Coordinates of C-alpha atoms and ligand atoms in Angstrom, one line a residue:
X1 CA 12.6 -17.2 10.3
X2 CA 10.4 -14.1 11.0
X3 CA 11.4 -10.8 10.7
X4 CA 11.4 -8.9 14.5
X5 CA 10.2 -5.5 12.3
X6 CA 6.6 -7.7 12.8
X7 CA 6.3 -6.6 16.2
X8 CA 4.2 -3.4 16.8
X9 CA 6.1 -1.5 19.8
X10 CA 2.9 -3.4 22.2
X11 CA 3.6 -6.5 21.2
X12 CA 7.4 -6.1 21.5
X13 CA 6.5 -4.8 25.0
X14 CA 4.5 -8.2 25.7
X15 CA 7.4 -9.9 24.4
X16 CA 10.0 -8.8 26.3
X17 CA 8.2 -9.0 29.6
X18 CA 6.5 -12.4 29.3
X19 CA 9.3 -14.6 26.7
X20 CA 12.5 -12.0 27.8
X21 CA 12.1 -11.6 31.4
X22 CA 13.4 -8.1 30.9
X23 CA 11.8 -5.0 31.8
X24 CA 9.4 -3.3 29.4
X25 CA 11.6 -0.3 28.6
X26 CA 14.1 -2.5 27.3
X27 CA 11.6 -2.8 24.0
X28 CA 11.5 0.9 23.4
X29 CA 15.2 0.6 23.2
X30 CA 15.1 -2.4 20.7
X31 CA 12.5 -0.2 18.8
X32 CA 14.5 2.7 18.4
X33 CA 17.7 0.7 17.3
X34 CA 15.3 -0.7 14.4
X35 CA 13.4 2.6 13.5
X36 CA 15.9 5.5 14.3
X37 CA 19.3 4.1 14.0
X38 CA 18.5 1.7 11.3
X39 CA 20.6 -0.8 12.2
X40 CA 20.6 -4.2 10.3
X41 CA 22.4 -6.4 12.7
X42 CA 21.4 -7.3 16.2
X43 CA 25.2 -7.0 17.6
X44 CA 24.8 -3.4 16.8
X45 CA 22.5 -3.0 19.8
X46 CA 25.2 -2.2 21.9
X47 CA 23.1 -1.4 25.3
X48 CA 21.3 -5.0 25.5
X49 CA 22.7 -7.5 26.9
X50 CA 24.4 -10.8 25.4
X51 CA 22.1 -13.6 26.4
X52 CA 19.2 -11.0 24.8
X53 CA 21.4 -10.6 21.7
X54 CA 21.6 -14.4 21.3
X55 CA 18.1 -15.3 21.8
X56 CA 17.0 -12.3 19.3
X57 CA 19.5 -13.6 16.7
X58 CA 18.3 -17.4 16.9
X59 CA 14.2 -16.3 16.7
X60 CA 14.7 -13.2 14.3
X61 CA 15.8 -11.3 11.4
X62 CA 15.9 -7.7 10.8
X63 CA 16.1 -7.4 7.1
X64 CA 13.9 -10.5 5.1
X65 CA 14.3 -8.9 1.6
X66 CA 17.1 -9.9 -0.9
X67 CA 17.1 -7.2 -3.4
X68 CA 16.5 -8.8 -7.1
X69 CA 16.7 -5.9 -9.4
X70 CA 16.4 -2.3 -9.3
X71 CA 14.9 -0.1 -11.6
X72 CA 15.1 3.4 -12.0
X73 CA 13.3 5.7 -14.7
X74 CA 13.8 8.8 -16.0
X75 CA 11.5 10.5 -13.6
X76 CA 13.1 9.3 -10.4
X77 CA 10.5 6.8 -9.9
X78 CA 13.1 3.5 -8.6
X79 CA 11.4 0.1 -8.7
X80 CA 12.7 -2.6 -6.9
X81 CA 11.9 -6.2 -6.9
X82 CA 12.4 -8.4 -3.7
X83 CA 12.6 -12.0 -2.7
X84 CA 11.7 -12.6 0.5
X85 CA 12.6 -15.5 2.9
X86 CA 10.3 -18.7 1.0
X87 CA 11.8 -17.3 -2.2
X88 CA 8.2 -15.6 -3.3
X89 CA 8.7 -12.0 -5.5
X90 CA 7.6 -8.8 -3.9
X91 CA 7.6 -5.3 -5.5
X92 CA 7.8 -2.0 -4.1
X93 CA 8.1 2.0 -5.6
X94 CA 9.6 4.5 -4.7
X95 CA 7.9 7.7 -6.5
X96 CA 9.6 11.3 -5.9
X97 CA 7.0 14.4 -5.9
X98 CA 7.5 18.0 -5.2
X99 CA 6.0 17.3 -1.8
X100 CA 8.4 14.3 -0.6
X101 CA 9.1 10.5 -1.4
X102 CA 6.3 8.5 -1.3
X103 CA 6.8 4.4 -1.2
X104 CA 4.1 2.3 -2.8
X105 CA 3.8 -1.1 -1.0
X106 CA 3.1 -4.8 -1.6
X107 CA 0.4 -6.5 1.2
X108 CA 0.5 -10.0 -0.3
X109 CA 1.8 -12.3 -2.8
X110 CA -0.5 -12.5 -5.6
X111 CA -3.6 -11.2 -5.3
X112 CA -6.9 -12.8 -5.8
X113 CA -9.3 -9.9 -6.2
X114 CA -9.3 -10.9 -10.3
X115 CA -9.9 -7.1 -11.5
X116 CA -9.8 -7.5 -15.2
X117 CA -7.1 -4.6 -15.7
X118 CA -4.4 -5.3 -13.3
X119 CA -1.2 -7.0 -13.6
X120 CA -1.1 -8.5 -10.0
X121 CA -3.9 -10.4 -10.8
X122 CA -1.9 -12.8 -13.0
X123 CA -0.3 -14.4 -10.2
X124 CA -2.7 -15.9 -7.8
X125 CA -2.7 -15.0 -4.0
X126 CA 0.0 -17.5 -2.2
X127 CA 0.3 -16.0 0.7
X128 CA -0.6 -12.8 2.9
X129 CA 2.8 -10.8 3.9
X130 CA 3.6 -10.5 7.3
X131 CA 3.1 -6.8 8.6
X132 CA 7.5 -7.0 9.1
X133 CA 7.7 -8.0 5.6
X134 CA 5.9 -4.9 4.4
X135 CA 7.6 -2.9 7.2
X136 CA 11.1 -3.6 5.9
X137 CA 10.3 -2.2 2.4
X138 CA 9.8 1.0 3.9
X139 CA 13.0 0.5 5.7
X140 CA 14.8 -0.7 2.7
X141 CA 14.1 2.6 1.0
X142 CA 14.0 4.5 4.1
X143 CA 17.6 3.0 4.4
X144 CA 18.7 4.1 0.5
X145 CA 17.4 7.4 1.7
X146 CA 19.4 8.0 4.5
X147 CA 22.6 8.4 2.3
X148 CA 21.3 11.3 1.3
X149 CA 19.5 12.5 4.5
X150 CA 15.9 12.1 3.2
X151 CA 13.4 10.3 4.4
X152 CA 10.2 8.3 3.5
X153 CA 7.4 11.2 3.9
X154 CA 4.3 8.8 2.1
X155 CA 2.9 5.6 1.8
X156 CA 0.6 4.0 0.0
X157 CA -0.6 0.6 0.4
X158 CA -1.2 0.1 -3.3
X159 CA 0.9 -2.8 -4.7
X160 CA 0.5 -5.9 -5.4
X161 CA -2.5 -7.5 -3.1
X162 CA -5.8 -6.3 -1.4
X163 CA -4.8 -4.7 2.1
X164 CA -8.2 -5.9 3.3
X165 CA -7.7 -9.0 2.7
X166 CA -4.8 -8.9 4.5
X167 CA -6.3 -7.0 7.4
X168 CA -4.6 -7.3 10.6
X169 CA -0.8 -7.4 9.3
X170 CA -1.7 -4.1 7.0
X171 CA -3.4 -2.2 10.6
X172 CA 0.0 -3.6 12.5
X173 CA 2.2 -2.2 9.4
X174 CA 0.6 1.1 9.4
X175 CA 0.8 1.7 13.3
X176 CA 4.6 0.5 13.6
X177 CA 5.2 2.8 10.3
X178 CA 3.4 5.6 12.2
X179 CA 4.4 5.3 15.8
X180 CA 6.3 8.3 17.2
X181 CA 8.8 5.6 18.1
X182 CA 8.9 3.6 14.7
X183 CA 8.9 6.0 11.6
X184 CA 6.8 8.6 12.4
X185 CA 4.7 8.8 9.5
X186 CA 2.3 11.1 9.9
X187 CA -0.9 8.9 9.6
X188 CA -2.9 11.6 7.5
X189 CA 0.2 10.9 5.0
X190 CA -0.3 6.7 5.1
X191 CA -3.0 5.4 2.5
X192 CA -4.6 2.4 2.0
X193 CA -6.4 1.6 -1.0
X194 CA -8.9 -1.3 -1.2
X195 CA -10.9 -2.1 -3.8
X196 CA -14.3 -2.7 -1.6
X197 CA -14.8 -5.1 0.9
X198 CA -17.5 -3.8 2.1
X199 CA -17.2 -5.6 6.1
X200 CA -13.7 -4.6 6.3
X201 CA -14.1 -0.9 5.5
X202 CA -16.7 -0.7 8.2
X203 CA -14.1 -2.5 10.9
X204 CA -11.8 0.2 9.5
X205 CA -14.3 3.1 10.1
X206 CA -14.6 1.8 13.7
X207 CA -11.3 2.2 14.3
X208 CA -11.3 6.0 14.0
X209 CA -7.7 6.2 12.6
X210 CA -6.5 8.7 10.8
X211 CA -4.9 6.8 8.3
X212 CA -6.5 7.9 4.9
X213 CA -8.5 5.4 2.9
X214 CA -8.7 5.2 -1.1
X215 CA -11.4 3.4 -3.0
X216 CA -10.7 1.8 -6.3
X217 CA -13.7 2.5 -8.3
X218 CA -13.0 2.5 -11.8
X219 CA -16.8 2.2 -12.6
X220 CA -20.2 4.1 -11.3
X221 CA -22.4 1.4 -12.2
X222 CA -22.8 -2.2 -11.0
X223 CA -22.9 -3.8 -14.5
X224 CA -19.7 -2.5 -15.3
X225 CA -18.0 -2.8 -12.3
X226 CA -19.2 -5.9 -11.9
X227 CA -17.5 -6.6 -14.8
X228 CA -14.2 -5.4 -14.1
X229 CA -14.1 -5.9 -11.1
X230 CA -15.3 -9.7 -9.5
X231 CA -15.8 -8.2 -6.0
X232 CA -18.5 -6.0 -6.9
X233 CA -20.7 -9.0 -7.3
X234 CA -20.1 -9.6 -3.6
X235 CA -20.5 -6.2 -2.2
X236 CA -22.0 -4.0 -4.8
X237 CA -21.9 -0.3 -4.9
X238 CA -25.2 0.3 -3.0
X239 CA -23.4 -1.8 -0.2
X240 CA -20.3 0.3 -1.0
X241 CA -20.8 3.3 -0.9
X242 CA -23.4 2.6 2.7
X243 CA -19.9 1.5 3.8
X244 CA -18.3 4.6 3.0
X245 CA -21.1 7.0 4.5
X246 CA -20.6 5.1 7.5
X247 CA -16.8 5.7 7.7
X248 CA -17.6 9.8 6.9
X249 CA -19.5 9.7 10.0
X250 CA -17.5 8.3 12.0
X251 CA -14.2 9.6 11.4
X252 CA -15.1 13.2 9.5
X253 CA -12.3 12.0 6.9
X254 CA -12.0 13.1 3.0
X255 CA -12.3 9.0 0.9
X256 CA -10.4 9.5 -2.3
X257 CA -11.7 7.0 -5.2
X258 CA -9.4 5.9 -7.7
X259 CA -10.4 5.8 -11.1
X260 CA -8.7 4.6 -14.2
X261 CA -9.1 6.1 -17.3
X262 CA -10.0 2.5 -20.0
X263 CA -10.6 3.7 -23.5
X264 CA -14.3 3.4 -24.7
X265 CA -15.2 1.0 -21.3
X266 CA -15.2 3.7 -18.8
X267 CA -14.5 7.6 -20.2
X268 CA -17.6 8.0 -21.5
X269 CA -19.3 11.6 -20.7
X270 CA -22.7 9.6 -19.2
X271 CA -19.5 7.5 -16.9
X272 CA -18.4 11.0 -16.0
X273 CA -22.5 11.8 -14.7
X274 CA -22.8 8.6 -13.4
X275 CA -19.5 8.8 -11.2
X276 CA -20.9 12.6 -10.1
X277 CA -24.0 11.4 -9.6
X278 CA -23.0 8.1 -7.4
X279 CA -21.0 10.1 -4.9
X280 CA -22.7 13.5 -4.7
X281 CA -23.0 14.8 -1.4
X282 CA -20.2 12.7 -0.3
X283 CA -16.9 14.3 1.6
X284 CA -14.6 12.8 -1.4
X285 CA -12.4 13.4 -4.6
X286 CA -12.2 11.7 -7.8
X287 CA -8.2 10.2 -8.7
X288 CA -8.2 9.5 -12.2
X289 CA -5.5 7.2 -13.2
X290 CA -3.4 6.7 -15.9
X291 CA -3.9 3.1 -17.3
X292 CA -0.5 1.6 -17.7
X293 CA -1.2 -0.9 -20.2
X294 CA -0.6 -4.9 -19.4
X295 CA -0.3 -6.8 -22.5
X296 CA -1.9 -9.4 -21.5
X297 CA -5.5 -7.7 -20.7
X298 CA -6.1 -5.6 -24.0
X299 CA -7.8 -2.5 -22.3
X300 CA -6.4 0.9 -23.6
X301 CA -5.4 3.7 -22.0
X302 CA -7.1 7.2 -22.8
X303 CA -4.9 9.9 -24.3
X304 CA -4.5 13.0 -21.8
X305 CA -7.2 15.1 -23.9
X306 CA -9.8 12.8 -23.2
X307 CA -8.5 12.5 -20.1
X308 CA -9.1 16.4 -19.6
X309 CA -12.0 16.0 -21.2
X310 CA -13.8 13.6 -18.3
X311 CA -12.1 15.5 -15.8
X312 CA -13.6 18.2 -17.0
X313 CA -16.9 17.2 -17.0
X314 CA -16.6 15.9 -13.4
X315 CA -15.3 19.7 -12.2
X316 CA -18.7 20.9 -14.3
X317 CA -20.6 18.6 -12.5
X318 CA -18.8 20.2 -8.9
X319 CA -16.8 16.5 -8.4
X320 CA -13.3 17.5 -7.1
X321 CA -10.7 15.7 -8.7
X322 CA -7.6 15.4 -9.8
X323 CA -5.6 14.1 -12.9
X324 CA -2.5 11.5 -11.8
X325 CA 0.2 11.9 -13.7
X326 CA 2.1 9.1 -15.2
X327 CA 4.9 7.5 -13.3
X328 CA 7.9 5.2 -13.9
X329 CA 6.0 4.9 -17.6
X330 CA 9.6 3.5 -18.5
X331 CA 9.9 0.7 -16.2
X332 CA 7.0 -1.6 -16.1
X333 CA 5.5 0.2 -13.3
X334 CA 1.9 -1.1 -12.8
X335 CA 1.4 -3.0 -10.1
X336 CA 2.5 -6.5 -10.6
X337 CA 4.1 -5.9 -14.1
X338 CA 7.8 -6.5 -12.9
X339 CA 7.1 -9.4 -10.7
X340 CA 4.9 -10.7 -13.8
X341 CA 7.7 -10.3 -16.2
X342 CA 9.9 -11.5 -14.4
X343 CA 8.2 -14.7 -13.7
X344 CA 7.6 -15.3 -17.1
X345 CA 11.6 -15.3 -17.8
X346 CA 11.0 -12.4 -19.8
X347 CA 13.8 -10.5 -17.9
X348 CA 13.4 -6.7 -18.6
Ligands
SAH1 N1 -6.1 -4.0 -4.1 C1 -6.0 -2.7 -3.8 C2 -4.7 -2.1 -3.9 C3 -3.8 -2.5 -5.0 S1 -4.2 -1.8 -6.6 C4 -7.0 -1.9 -4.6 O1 -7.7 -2.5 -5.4 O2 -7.2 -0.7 -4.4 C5 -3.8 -0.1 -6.5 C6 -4.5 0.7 -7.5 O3 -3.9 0.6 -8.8 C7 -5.9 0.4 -7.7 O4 -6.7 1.5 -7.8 C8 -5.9 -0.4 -9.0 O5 -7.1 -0.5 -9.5 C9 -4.9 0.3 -9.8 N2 -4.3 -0.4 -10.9 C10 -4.2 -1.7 -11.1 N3 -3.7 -2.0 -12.3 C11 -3.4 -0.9 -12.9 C12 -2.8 -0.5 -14.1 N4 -2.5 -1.4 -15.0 N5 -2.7 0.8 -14.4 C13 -3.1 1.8 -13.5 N6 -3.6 1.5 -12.3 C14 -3.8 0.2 -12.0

């Protein structure tokens, strides 16, 4: 059954019109039972009416996750792992900085981008997530938070899967998430990270959102990124960064690009003049990224000197950037590693 959090507050609209025979205000009020009250079951919607209430509960469910396990690390950082309806494993994060909570979702199950480093990569793609199924992680947190009157400030669409791969339910996710009447996350505080599909970033540049887009990068030439990272031999970083111009341009926006830190493959001080030189004169900041290490890939993360170091050479060569520190080191908290262990019985 799907989850009714899949509606955006248009489509609800269109729903309740043309399958409800009700009038359209009646799907603002559904909305706000789901995103301001919170309410988990349907008989808790106390001003619509019984026939509605019956037909909802036969089509829908709110809440599609069955929480697994939770993890929590030393730092705050909790880690939970889902099953959802057809019994597939999701994970989501939620990371606490000095500037609010920020929730790091999951866009699909698997992932098929193949990037040599990752842990989501393990497990193929099965299926694209529904834009409700990754709208009720942020509710499942957003829910946890509640008890202590807090509330979901950040998200990033950095889990398991490639958000442009999953296009449309990631857009619908982001504007439900963002919509005065749903969450009301600011969009400037929504990212989504992709790691380059080149026709997809310019359908997102034409959309003039706000919604703040991250590049992974994690190499500033094509041999080496090609290397690392399969997609890069479809769209490589001529085609790229053309891409990303074009979205500049348009929409006047600051692109962050990740980059992850892999002993002797990437830290080099010719990668750090190679990464200034690739986006000079761009409107954009450099990430760099802790690697969490995944056994079963053998790259090595850099210790935080060389780290410093290459960041250093960046700010010499006038690249902003800035230095992520480690999260959740504790509880297996690169993307995919939970799910990953998990699956492999290895039950941490
Ligand atoms: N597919 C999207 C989003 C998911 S990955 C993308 O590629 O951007 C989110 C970020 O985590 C990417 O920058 C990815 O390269 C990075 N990442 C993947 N595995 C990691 C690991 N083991 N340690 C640190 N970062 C990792």
């Amino acid at each position: 059954m799907n989850t009714i959090y899949d509606f955006t507050l248009e489509q609800l609209e269109e729903f309740v019109v043309d399958t409800l025979g009700l009038k359209k205000y009646r799907a603002k009020q559904i909305f706000s039972w789901l995103y301001k009250k919170r309410i988990v079951v349907f008989d808790a919607m106390s001003d619509v009416d019984h026939k509605t209430l019956d037909y909802l509960k036969q089509e829908f469910i709110i809440d599609p996750l069955i929480l697994v396990k939770k993890q929590e690390s030393k730092d705050g950082t909790i880690k939970y792992l889902f099953k959802l309806q057809d019994g597939a494993l999701i994970e989501t994060v939620l990371m606490s900085f000095s500037y609010g909570k920020s929730v790091c979702v999951t866009s699909q199950v698997g992932c098929n981008m193949g990037c040599k480093f990752c842990a989501s990569g393990l497990l193929k793609k099965r299926r694209n997530l529904t834009a409700g199924e990754i709208v009720a992680q942020i509710m499942y947190v957003q829910r946890y938070l509640d008890e202590t009157e807090e509330r979901v400030s950040n998200i990033v669409v950095m889990g398991t899967g490639e958000p442009f791969d999953n296009y449309d339910h990631v857009m619908n996710f982001c504007r439900i998430v963002n919509h005065d009447l749903g969450l009301a996350i600011g969009a400037r505080h929504i990212t989504i990270s992709t790691c380059g599909i080149v026709p997809k970033i310019r359908q997102f540049a034409k959309e003039k959102t706000q919604f703040n887009l991250a590049i992974s990068l994690h190499a500033a030439n094509d041999e080496l990124r090609s290397e690392l990272m399969p997609i890069n031999r479809g769209y490589n970083l001529k085609e790229l960064i053309s891409a990303l111009k074009e979205y500049s341009t348009l929409n006047n926006r600051r692109i962050t690009f990740e980059y992850i830190l892999l002993k002797d493959v990437n830290d080099s001080k010719d990668d750090a003049k190679q990464l200034a030189k690739l986006i000079s004169g761009m409107n954009a900041y450099v990430n760099l990224i802790p690697y969490n290490a995944v056994s079963e890939h053998g790259y090595q993360g850099v210790s935080d000197i060389e780290a410093l170091r290459f960041y250093d050479t960046l700010m010499k060569l006038n690249v902003k950037a800035t230095l992520r520190a480690r999260q959740g080191d504790d509880i297996d908290a690169a993307c995919g590693q939970l799910r990953a262990n998990y699956k492999n019985g290895e039950q941490t």
